[in-house]
Amino acid sequence: MKDSEKPILVTRSSLPPFEEFMEAVRPLWDSVWLTNFGANHEKLKDELIKYMKVPYVSLFVNGHSALELCIQALELTGEVITTPYTFVSTTHAIIRNGLTPVFCDIHPGDYTMDADQIEDLITERTSAILPVHVYGNVCNIEKIEAVARKHHLKVLYDAAHTFGETYKGKGIGSFGDASMFSFHATKVFNTIEGGAVTTSDRELYEKLHRLKDFGIRDEETIDGVGANGKMNEFQAIMGLCNLKHLEEEIEKRRLVVERYRENLSGVEGLKLNAVQKDVRSNYAYFPVVFEDAFGEDRNQVFERLKRHNIFSRKYFYPLTSSLACFEGRFRPQDTPRALDTANRVLTLPISASLSLELVDHICEVILEGHR
Ligand code: T4K
């Protein structure tokens, strides 16, 4: 297939040079140590502590297990205040721990949880706040943590989209009680599948270590009802190789975002993602909200892009509070901004390998729908 005939997908995994990965996996054929906290696992963990500017990094087989097990490790109970404007994993992790998600509406500027509405949702059953740095947009950390302190609540961030970001010069994973990151193939940094929890709390780190290894404390003592959430050596090697090229990859993404902004800024009815002060962005996603003034609605643009072989995505539609598996259980209309945004948003293709010419082409196709 010629390059010009290939579909343009919402993203494309970053891979290290083939030989680099093969050289790095070769020693496994001597050591025959494939998983259970091997040498590469330990090396990746050490490198991430430095890169992410956090005291502790616990690696996981994927981001979702990291989130589920972190909720368990924090011993949350009752209700957890969270956002419905996220990938299904966030809500599932709460429910699969036997807890009740209480949905807070989103901020109109950056689509993260509206911190001014949290206090109204607190009851005597609330044990934690679980906000999402959605699209890599950083939540209102100061306000969230002030509310949490006042009401003695835990804070666990779903930071799946914010790998490598900093806020006021601090690693984004250094806030709250803990943060969960995803290293899935579709993310800015990938270990094929993978994830991590970062924390400043040594006790929590040690507990997570045991819980992702079935709750094993030592060969004869299993004192936690854990699961298997361990990252294996092939994943860790992919991470070590990708980490070497990460700054380059983020810079390429920055150029893509800049080009989108040049093409789409100032178009009536098109709302582009917020540019946040004090944040070093990783350019994970490029969401665009189609307001009535644009002339065509989100679904029309989505379909027209498809006819041009361009596959944008409706991240995050539907809201997790309106998923079929929860039918009748939640009231999506109680978070009207989230509901409206989910009906209007498209995330446009973005990856380090997307050429600026293709960005121009995507924008031209979008703007055909502008009245
Ligand atoms: N919290 C939040 C806020 C999250 O967004 C996520 C995951 C999690 C928690 C859970 O973390 P993990 O357990 O996943 O580590 C994708 C990802 O599977 C998921 O990781 C991600 N969020 C979510 C937003 O998107 P899909 O089903 O939309 O991905 P898929 O398979 O359609 O892939 C999208 C595009 O990526 C493809 O069109 C092409 C490209 N791609 C995909 C794969 C799988 C590649 O280039 N290579 C690949 O190997 O869910």
Tab-separated table of C-alpha atoms and ligand atoms in Angstrom:
chain	number	residue	atom	x	y	z
A	1	MET	CA	0.000	0.000	0.000
A	2	LYS	CA	1.346	3.441	-0.930
A	3	ASP	CA	1.813	5.847	1.997
A	4	SER	CA	-0.884	8.149	0.585
A	5	GLU	CA	-3.407	5.252	0.621
A	6	LYS	CA	-2.749	4.194	4.219
A	7	PRO	CA	-5.460	5.081	6.718
A	8	ILE	CA	-4.568	7.875	9.142
A	9	LEU	CA	-5.348	6.437	12.569
A	10	VAL	CA	-5.907	8.364	15.776
A	11	THR	CA	-2.421	7.428	16.889
A	12	ARG	CA	0.491	5.165	16.054
A	13	SER	CA	2.714	3.409	18.600
A	14	SER	CA	6.280	4.575	18.944
A	15	LEU	CA	8.799	1.784	18.463
A	16	PRO	CA	12.562	1.900	19.009
A	17	PRO	CA	14.857	0.864	16.109
A	18	PHE	CA	14.426	-2.910	15.602
A	19	GLU	CA	18.131	-3.758	16.165
A	20	GLU	CA	18.201	-1.758	19.384
A	21	PHE	CA	15.338	-3.787	20.837
A	22	MET	CA	16.790	-7.106	19.614
A	23	GLU	CA	20.198	-6.321	21.143
A	24	ALA	CA	18.510	-5.482	24.435
A	25	VAL	CA	16.473	-8.716	24.588
A	26	ARG	CA	19.376	-11.006	23.548
A	27	PRO	CA	20.743	-11.428	27.140
A	28	LEU	CA	17.394	-12.915	28.189
A	29	TRP	CA	18.369	-16.069	26.296
A	30	ASP	CA	21.297	-16.473	28.734
A	31	SER	CA	19.625	-15.360	31.944
A	32	VAL	CA	16.304	-17.064	31.154
A	33	TRP	CA	14.789	-14.638	33.674
A	34	LEU	CA	11.618	-13.416	32.009
A	35	THR	CA	9.463	-11.870	34.712
A	36	ASN	CA	8.999	-11.510	38.521
A	37	PHE	CA	11.099	-8.389	39.115
A	38	GLY	CA	14.025	-9.135	36.749
A	39	ALA	CA	17.050	-6.946	36.081
A	40	ASN	CA	15.353	-4.895	33.347
A	41	HIS	CA	12.304	-4.320	35.532
A	42	GLU	CA	14.571	-2.932	38.237
A	43	LYS	CA	16.530	-0.797	35.763
A	44	LEU	CA	13.390	0.694	34.244
A	45	LYS	CA	12.053	1.463	37.701
A	46	ASP	CA	15.255	3.337	38.609
A	47	GLU	CA	15.284	5.284	35.345
A	48	LEU	CA	11.639	6.254	35.748
A	49	ILE	CA	12.185	7.530	39.282
A	50	LYS	CA	14.643	10.015	37.752
A	51	TYR	CA	12.641	10.817	34.626
A	52	MET	CA	9.315	11.224	36.409
A	53	LYS	CA	10.852	13.124	39.359
A	54	VAL	CA	9.096	11.004	41.977
A	55	PRO	CA	10.313	9.096	45.066
A	56	TYR	CA	8.770	5.679	44.259
A	57	VAL	CA	7.612	3.974	41.058
A	58	SER	CA	5.796	0.646	41.173
A	59	LEU	CA	5.602	-0.982	37.725
A	60	PHE	CA	2.552	-2.933	36.536
A	61	VAL	CA	1.538	-5.181	33.666
A	62	ASN	CA	-0.948	-2.492	32.541
A	63	GLY	CA	-2.413	0.774	33.773
A	64	HIS	CA	-5.786	-0.671	34.698
A	65	SER	CA	-4.319	-3.253	37.124
A	66	ALA	CA	-2.214	-0.474	38.607
A	67	LEU	CA	-5.356	1.560	39.274
A	68	GLU	CA	-7.397	-1.329	40.655
A	69	LEU	CA	-4.625	-2.478	42.959
A	70	CYS	CA	-3.829	1.041	44.104
A	71	ILE	CA	-7.463	1.570	45.135
A	72	GLN	CA	-7.220	-1.683	47.077
A	73	ALA	CA	-3.895	-0.696	48.669
A	74	LEU	CA	-5.296	2.663	49.799
A	75	GLU	CA	-8.138	0.771	51.532
A	76	LEU	CA	-10.802	3.108	50.165
A	77	THR	CA	-14.369	2.572	51.312
A	78	GLY	CA	-17.901	3.717	50.409
A	79	GLU	CA	-17.975	6.530	47.847
A	80	VAL	CA	-15.271	7.913	45.609
A	81	ILE	CA	-15.711	11.275	43.887
A	82	THR	CA	-14.568	11.017	40.289
A	83	THR	CA	-15.255	12.172	36.729
A	84	PRO	CA	-17.437	10.477	34.102
A	85	TYR	CA	-15.390	12.166	31.346
A	86	THR	CA	-12.688	9.511	31.050
A	87	PHE	CA	-11.832	6.123	29.607
A	88	VAL	CA	-13.950	3.306	31.037
A	89	SER	CA	-11.000	1.978	33.073
A	90	THR	CA	-11.310	4.718	35.733
A	91	THR	CA	-14.925	3.910	36.619
A	92	HIS	CA	-14.480	0.136	36.294
A	93	ALA	CA	-11.541	0.206	38.719
A	94	ILE	CA	-13.722	1.894	41.359
A	95	ILE	CA	-16.680	-0.436	40.855
A	96	ARG	CA	-14.558	-3.587	40.698
A	97	ASN	CA	-13.266	-2.635	44.175
A	98	GLY	CA	-16.846	-2.685	45.477
A	99	LEU	CA	-17.023	1.125	45.760
A	100	THR	CA	-19.560	3.671	44.494
A	101	PRO	CA	-18.407	6.326	42.025
A	102	VAL	CA	-19.954	9.746	42.616
A	103	PHE	CA	-19.632	11.790	39.449
A	104	CYS	CA	-18.466	15.380	39.503
A	105	ASP	CA	-18.918	17.638	36.465
A	106	ILE	CA	-15.950	18.923	34.467
A	107	HIS	CA	-14.309	22.297	34.059
A	108	PRO	CA	-15.254	23.929	30.739
A	109	GLY	CA	-11.677	24.967	29.931
A	110	ASP	CA	-9.607	21.825	30.372
A	111	TYR	CA	-12.259	19.071	30.825
A	112	THR	CA	-10.776	17.882	34.156
A	113	MET	CA	-12.911	17.588	37.291
A	114	ASP	CA	-14.414	20.947	38.324
A	115	ALA	CA	-12.779	21.278	41.736
A	116	ASP	CA	-15.314	23.918	42.827
A	117	GLN	CA	-18.075	21.297	42.773
A	118	ILE	CA	-16.353	18.595	44.834
A	119	GLU	CA	-17.420	19.740	48.304
A	120	ASP	CA	-21.122	19.562	47.385
A	121	LEU	CA	-20.691	15.846	46.628
A	122	ILE	CA	-19.003	14.844	49.895
A	123	THR	CA	-21.041	12.681	52.269
A	124	GLU	CA	-20.066	10.745	55.398
A	125	ARG	CA	-19.390	7.750	53.110
A	126	THR	CA	-16.817	9.565	50.938
A	127	SER	CA	-13.282	8.192	51.320
A	128	ALA	CA	-11.413	9.620	48.337
A	129	ILE	CA	-11.224	11.820	45.264
A	130	LEU	CA	-10.124	10.164	42.031
A	131	PRO	CA	-9.599	12.870	39.392
A	132	VAL	CA	-8.236	12.312	35.882
A	133	HIS	CA	-5.604	14.497	34.180
A	134	VAL	CA	-7.601	13.958	31.005
A	135	TYR	CA	-5.764	14.386	27.637
A	136	GLY	CA	-2.687	15.304	29.703
A	137	ASN	CA	-4.468	18.404	31.056
A	138	VAL	CA	-3.495	18.856	34.670
A	139	CYS	CA	-6.347	19.026	37.214
A	140	ASN	CA	-6.766	21.888	39.675
A	141	ILE	CA	-4.328	20.215	42.049
A	142	GLU	CA	-4.228	22.996	44.676
A	143	LYS	CA	-8.007	23.097	45.112
A	144	ILE	CA	-8.461	19.325	45.036
A	145	GLU	CA	-5.812	18.800	47.679
A	146	ALA	CA	-7.145	21.606	49.888
A	147	VAL	CA	-10.618	19.994	49.843
A	148	ALA	CA	-9.082	16.582	50.536
A	149	ARG	CA	-7.105	17.894	53.508
A	150	LYS	CA	-10.141	19.658	54.949
A	151	HIS	CA	-12.311	16.524	54.752
A	152	HIS	CA	-9.572	13.913	55.429
A	153	LEU	CA	-9.949	12.279	52.019
A	154	LYS	CA	-7.354	10.370	50.012
A	155	VAL	CA	-6.423	11.603	46.527
A	156	LEU	CA	-5.543	9.145	43.774
A	157	TYR	CA	-4.931	10.676	40.347
A	158	ASP	CA	-5.627	8.792	37.153
A	159	ALA	CA	-2.562	10.155	35.366
A	160	ALA	CA	-2.785	7.671	32.478
A	161	HIS	CA	-2.314	10.503	29.946
A	162	THR	CA	0.367	12.570	31.695
A	163	PHE	CA	3.587	10.576	31.466
A	164	GLY	CA	6.598	12.885	31.609
A	165	GLU	CA	4.635	15.995	32.506
A	166	THR	CA	5.588	18.432	35.230
A	167	TYR	CA	3.520	20.978	37.126
A	168	LYS	CA	5.402	23.976	38.550
A	169	GLY	CA	8.587	22.004	37.913
A	170	LYS	CA	7.501	19.005	39.997
A	171	GLY	CA	6.865	15.546	38.544
A	172	ILE	CA	3.131	15.212	37.920
A	173	GLY	CA	3.208	11.886	39.774
A	174	SER	CA	4.373	13.524	42.986
A	175	PHE	CA	0.967	14.937	43.945
A	176	GLY	CA	-1.781	13.370	46.081
A	177	ASP	CA	-1.421	10.007	47.808
A	178	ALA	CA	-0.610	8.295	44.528
A	179	SER	CA	-0.917	8.578	40.720
A	180	MET	CA	-1.523	5.892	38.137
A	181	PHE	CA	0.133	5.984	34.688
A	182	SER	CA	-0.578	3.940	31.556
A	183	PHE	CA	2.247	2.720	29.328
A	184	HIS	CA	-0.129	1.212	26.755
A	185	ALA	CA	0.909	1.011	23.089
A	186	THR	CA	-1.253	4.062	22.329
A	187	LYS	CA	0.446	6.282	24.898
A	188	VAL	CA	3.279	8.829	24.583
A	189	PHE	CA	5.557	6.327	26.345
A	190	ASN	CA	4.829	2.629	25.933
A	191	THR	CA	6.007	-0.706	27.302
A	192	ILE	CA	3.609	-2.483	24.855
A	193	GLU	CA	1.103	-2.911	27.695
A	194	GLY	CA	2.169	-1.494	31.030
A	195	GLY	CA	1.599	0.980	33.772
A	196	ALA	CA	2.840	2.366	37.049
A	197	VAL	CA	1.836	3.877	40.347
A	198	THR	CA	3.948	6.708	41.723
A	199	THR	CA	3.871	7.767	45.345
A	200	SER	CA	5.930	9.429	48.056
A	201	ASP	CA	4.701	6.925	50.636
A	202	ARG	CA	7.155	4.053	51.174
A	203	GLU	CA	4.600	1.940	53.017
A	204	LEU	CA	2.112	2.242	50.153
A	205	TYR	CA	4.866	1.370	47.670
A	206	GLU	CA	5.740	-1.791	49.605
A	207	LYS	CA	2.096	-2.791	49.913
A	208	LEU	CA	1.598	-2.348	46.167
A	209	HIS	CA	4.654	-4.506	45.559
A	210	ARG	CA	3.066	-7.340	47.513
A	211	LEU	CA	-0.443	-6.884	46.104
A	212	LYS	CA	0.721	-7.129	42.500
A	213	ASP	CA	2.469	-10.389	43.467
A	214	PHE	CA	-0.580	-12.211	44.891
A	215	GLY	CA	-0.081	-10.659	48.341
A	216	ILE	CA	3.107	-12.649	48.925
A	217	ARG	CA	5.259	-11.270	51.766
A	218	ASP	CA	7.728	-14.140	51.807
A	219	GLU	CA	7.791	-17.745	50.661
A	220	GLU	CA	5.556	-18.875	53.491
A	221	THR	CA	3.541	-15.757	54.297
A	222	ILE	CA	0.750	-14.456	52.111
A	223	ASP	CA	-1.000	-11.758	54.077
A	224	GLY	CA	-2.839	-9.852	51.357
A	225	VAL	CA	-5.494	-10.883	48.831
A	226	GLY	CA	-3.514	-9.708	45.826
A	227	ALA	CA	-3.499	-10.333	42.092
A	228	ASN	CA	-0.910	-10.787	39.377
A	229	GLY	CA	0.016	-7.331	38.141
A	230	LYS	CA	3.738	-7.713	37.441
A	231	MET	CA	5.480	-6.176	34.445
A	232	ASN	CA	7.617	-8.690	32.526
A	233	GLU	CA	11.134	-8.308	31.128
A	234	PHE	CA	10.105	-7.824	27.483
A	235	GLN	CA	7.848	-4.970	28.520
A	236	ALA	CA	10.583	-3.427	30.665
A	237	ILE	CA	13.084	-3.651	27.783
A	238	MET	CA	10.620	-1.960	25.428
A	239	GLY	CA	10.307	0.779	28.049
A	240	LEU	CA	14.078	1.189	28.429
A	241	CYS	CA	14.502	1.441	24.645
A	242	ASN	CA	11.585	3.862	24.184
A	243	LEU	CA	12.776	6.042	27.035
A	244	LYS	CA	15.998	6.772	25.120
A	245	HIS	CA	14.007	8.386	22.293
A	246	LEU	CA	11.262	9.979	24.322
A	247	GLU	CA	12.373	13.616	24.274
A	248	GLU	CA	12.647	13.453	20.471
A	249	GLU	CA	9.166	11.907	20.256
A	250	ILE	CA	7.622	14.577	22.487
A	251	GLU	CA	9.246	17.306	20.382
A	252	LYS	CA	7.717	15.797	17.207
A	253	ARG	CA	4.322	15.742	18.897
A	254	ARG	CA	4.776	19.367	19.907
A	255	LEU	CA	5.280	20.304	16.254
A	256	VAL	CA	2.127	18.402	15.274
A	257	VAL	CA	0.114	20.250	17.925
A	258	GLU	CA	1.582	23.580	16.844
A	259	ARG	CA	0.580	22.873	13.225
A	260	TYR	CA	-2.981	21.941	14.253
A	261	ARG	CA	-3.192	25.206	16.189
A	262	GLU	CA	-1.896	27.244	13.234
A	263	ASN	CA	-4.570	25.714	11.004
A	264	LEU	CA	-7.511	25.667	13.397
A	265	SER	CA	-7.111	28.599	15.801
A	266	GLY	CA	-9.693	31.346	15.497
A	267	VAL	CA	-12.162	29.263	13.475
A	268	GLU	CA	-15.644	30.135	14.681
A	269	GLY	CA	-17.279	27.257	16.546
A	270	LEU	CA	-14.063	25.270	17.034
A	271	LYS	CA	-12.809	25.012	20.591
A	272	LEU	CA	-9.223	23.825	20.896
A	273	ASN	CA	-7.626	22.267	23.971
A	274	ALA	CA	-6.479	24.616	26.741
A	275	VAL	CA	-2.831	25.643	27.001
A	276	GLN	CA	-2.067	25.394	30.707
A	277	LYS	CA	0.227	27.650	32.677
A	278	ASP	CA	3.030	25.993	34.698
A	279	VAL	CA	2.609	22.673	32.849
A	280	ARG	CA	5.264	20.959	30.784
A	281	SER	CA	2.973	19.132	28.353
A	282	ASN	CA	3.584	15.769	26.662
A	283	TYR	CA	1.137	16.530	23.788
A	284	ALA	CA	-0.713	13.264	24.346
A	285	TYR	CA	-4.034	14.111	22.660
A	286	PHE	CA	-5.503	16.846	20.478
A	287	PRO	CA	-9.210	17.200	21.348
A	288	VAL	CA	-11.424	19.600	19.403
A	289	VAL	CA	-14.957	20.553	20.486
A	290	PHE	CA	-17.445	21.425	17.730
A	291	GLU	CA	-19.829	24.144	18.867
A	292	ASP	CA	-23.043	25.011	17.018
A	293	ALA	CA	-21.395	27.980	15.285
A	294	PHE	CA	-19.085	25.630	13.372
A	295	GLY	CA	-21.896	24.628	11.033
A	296	GLU	CA	-21.451	20.862	11.064
A	297	ASP	CA	-21.789	18.724	14.170
A	298	ARG	CA	-19.172	16.368	15.586
A	299	ASN	CA	-20.706	13.259	14.040
A	300	GLN	CA	-20.823	14.811	10.578
A	301	VAL	CA	-17.155	15.785	10.798
A	302	PHE	CA	-16.262	12.332	12.127
A	303	GLU	CA	-17.997	10.647	9.173
A	304	ARG	CA	-16.496	12.992	6.585
A	305	LEU	CA	-13.007	12.392	7.949
A	306	LYS	CA	-13.688	8.656	7.705
A	307	ARG	CA	-14.656	9.009	4.042
A	308	HIS	CA	-11.197	10.541	3.555
A	309	ASN	CA	-9.569	7.570	5.312
A	310	ILE	CA	-8.902	9.641	8.458
A	311	PHE	CA	-9.900	7.969	11.721
A	312	SER	CA	-10.401	10.423	14.561
A	313	ARG	CA	-11.963	9.161	17.812
A	314	LYS	CA	-14.768	10.297	20.089
A	315	TYR	CA	-12.664	10.139	23.261
A	316	PHE	CA	-14.517	10.309	25.676
A	317	TYR	CA	-18.001	9.468	24.425
A	318	PRO	CA	-20.142	8.053	25.906
A	319	LEU	CA	-19.636	9.252	29.466
A	320	THR	CA	-18.794	6.336	31.729
A	321	SER	CA	-21.955	7.162	33.710
A	322	SER	CA	-24.050	6.304	30.630
A	323	LEU	CA	-22.422	3.017	29.624
A	324	ALA	CA	-24.715	0.097	28.798
A	325	CYS	CA	-23.258	-1.964	31.664
A	326	PHE	CA	-24.513	0.663	34.149
A	327	GLU	CA	-27.944	1.201	32.616
A	328	GLY	CA	-30.258	3.039	35.034
A	329	ARG	CA	-27.608	3.267	37.760
A	330	PHE	CA	-26.287	6.819	37.304
A	331	ARG	CA	-27.699	10.140	36.110
A	332	PRO	CA	-25.531	11.508	33.275
A	333	GLN	CA	-27.700	14.650	33.201
A	334	ASP	CA	-26.254	15.569	36.632
A	335	THR	CA	-22.946	16.400	34.906
A	336	PRO	CA	-24.297	18.580	32.063
A	337	ARG	CA	-20.959	20.009	30.915
A	338	ALA	CA	-19.419	16.562	30.658
A	339	LEU	CA	-22.493	15.328	28.774
A	340	ASP	CA	-22.387	18.211	26.318
A	341	THR	CA	-18.618	17.921	25.732
A	342	ALA	CA	-18.846	14.159	25.164
A	343	ASN	CA	-21.424	14.838	22.424
A	344	ARG	CA	-19.237	17.419	20.690
A	345	VAL	CA	-15.648	16.240	21.000
A	346	LEU	CA	-13.297	14.588	18.527
A	347	THR	CA	-9.674	13.735	19.262
A	348	LEU	CA	-7.683	14.243	16.093
A	349	PRO	CA	-4.856	11.960	14.922
A	350	ILE	CA	-1.597	12.588	16.732
A	351	SER	CA	1.674	10.695	16.939
A	352	ALA	CA	5.374	11.382	16.585
A	353	SER	CA	5.277	9.881	13.082
A	354	LEU	CA	2.413	12.020	11.739
A	355	SER	CA	3.794	14.390	9.080
A	356	LEU	CA	2.928	18.085	9.101
A	357	GLU	CA	1.608	17.719	5.531
A	358	LEU	CA	-0.908	15.168	6.777
A	359	VAL	CA	-1.887	17.517	9.610
A	360	ASP	CA	-2.610	20.180	6.950
A	361	HIS	CA	-4.659	17.650	4.991
A	362	ILE	CA	-6.693	16.629	8.077
A	363	CYS	CA	-7.406	20.293	8.835
A	364	GLU	CA	-8.495	20.986	5.262
A	365	VAL	CA	-10.988	18.128	5.446
A	366	ILE	CA	-12.319	19.411	8.785
A	367	LEU	CA	-12.670	22.969	7.516
A	368	GLU	CA	-14.724	21.837	4.489
A	369	GLY	CA	-17.550	21.490	7.015
A	370	HIS	CA	-17.223	25.072	8.275
A	371	ARG	CA	-20.109	27.213	7.165
B	1	T4K	N1	-7.312	5.611	32.585
B	1	T4K	C1	-7.398	6.337	31.472
B	1	T4K	C2	-7.819	7.772	31.563
B	1	T4K	C3	-7.058	5.773	30.228
B	1	T4K	O1	-7.161	6.512	29.102
B	1	T4K	C4	-6.643	4.428	30.180
B	1	T4K	C5	-6.348	3.808	28.903
B	1	T4K	C6	-6.547	3.707	31.387
B	1	T4K	C7	-6.917	4.337	32.576
B	1	T4K	C8	-6.126	2.279	31.447
B	1	T4K	O2	-4.767	2.094	31.091
B	1	T4K	P1	-4.296	0.697	30.354
B	1	T4K	O3	-4.789	-0.434	31.194
B	1	T4K	O4	-4.869	0.686	28.961
B	1	T4K	O5	-2.800	0.796	30.376
B	1	T4K	C9	-7.086	2.773	23.992
B	1	T4K	C10	-6.127	2.058	24.918
B	1	T4K	O6	-6.275	0.640	24.883
B	1	T4K	C11	-6.176	2.515	26.334
B	1	T4K	O7	-4.898	2.239	26.883
B	1	T4K	C12	-6.418	4.011	26.450
B	1	T4K	N2	-6.596	4.427	27.815
B	1	T4K	C13	-7.647	4.412	25.658
B	1	T4K	C14	-7.910	5.898	25.742
B	1	T4K	O8	-7.430	4.087	24.301
B	1	T4K	P2	-8.819	1.873	22.215
B	1	T4K	O9	-9.654	0.647	22.268
B	1	T4K	O10	-9.457	3.154	21.832
B	1	T4K	O11	-7.499	1.660	21.307
B	1	T4K	P3	-7.376	1.082	19.828
B	1	T4K	O12	-6.971	-0.343	19.882
B	1	T4K	O13	-8.570	1.450	19.050
B	1	T4K	O14	-6.104	1.906	19.302
B	1	T4K	C15	-6.189	3.253	18.907
B	1	T4K	C16	-5.178	3.484	17.795
B	1	T4K	O15	-3.863	3.303	18.278
B	1	T4K	C17	-5.285	2.520	16.619
B	1	T4K	O16	-6.208	3.008	15.695
B	1	T4K	C18	-3.879	2.490	16.067
B	1	T4K	C19	-3.004	2.765	17.265
B	1	T4K	N3	-2.374	1.552	17.769
B	1	T4K	C20	-3.090	0.711	18.591
B	1	T4K	C21	-2.514	-0.433	19.084
B	1	T4K	C22	-3.281	-1.358	20.002
B	1	T4K	C23	-1.081	1.260	17.404
B	1	T4K	O17	-0.426	2.013	16.644
B	1	T4K	N4	-0.507	0.117	17.886
B	1	T4K	C24	-1.151	-0.745	18.719
B	1	T4K	O18	-0.568	-1.758	19.143
B	1	T4K	O19	-8.212	2.004	23.700
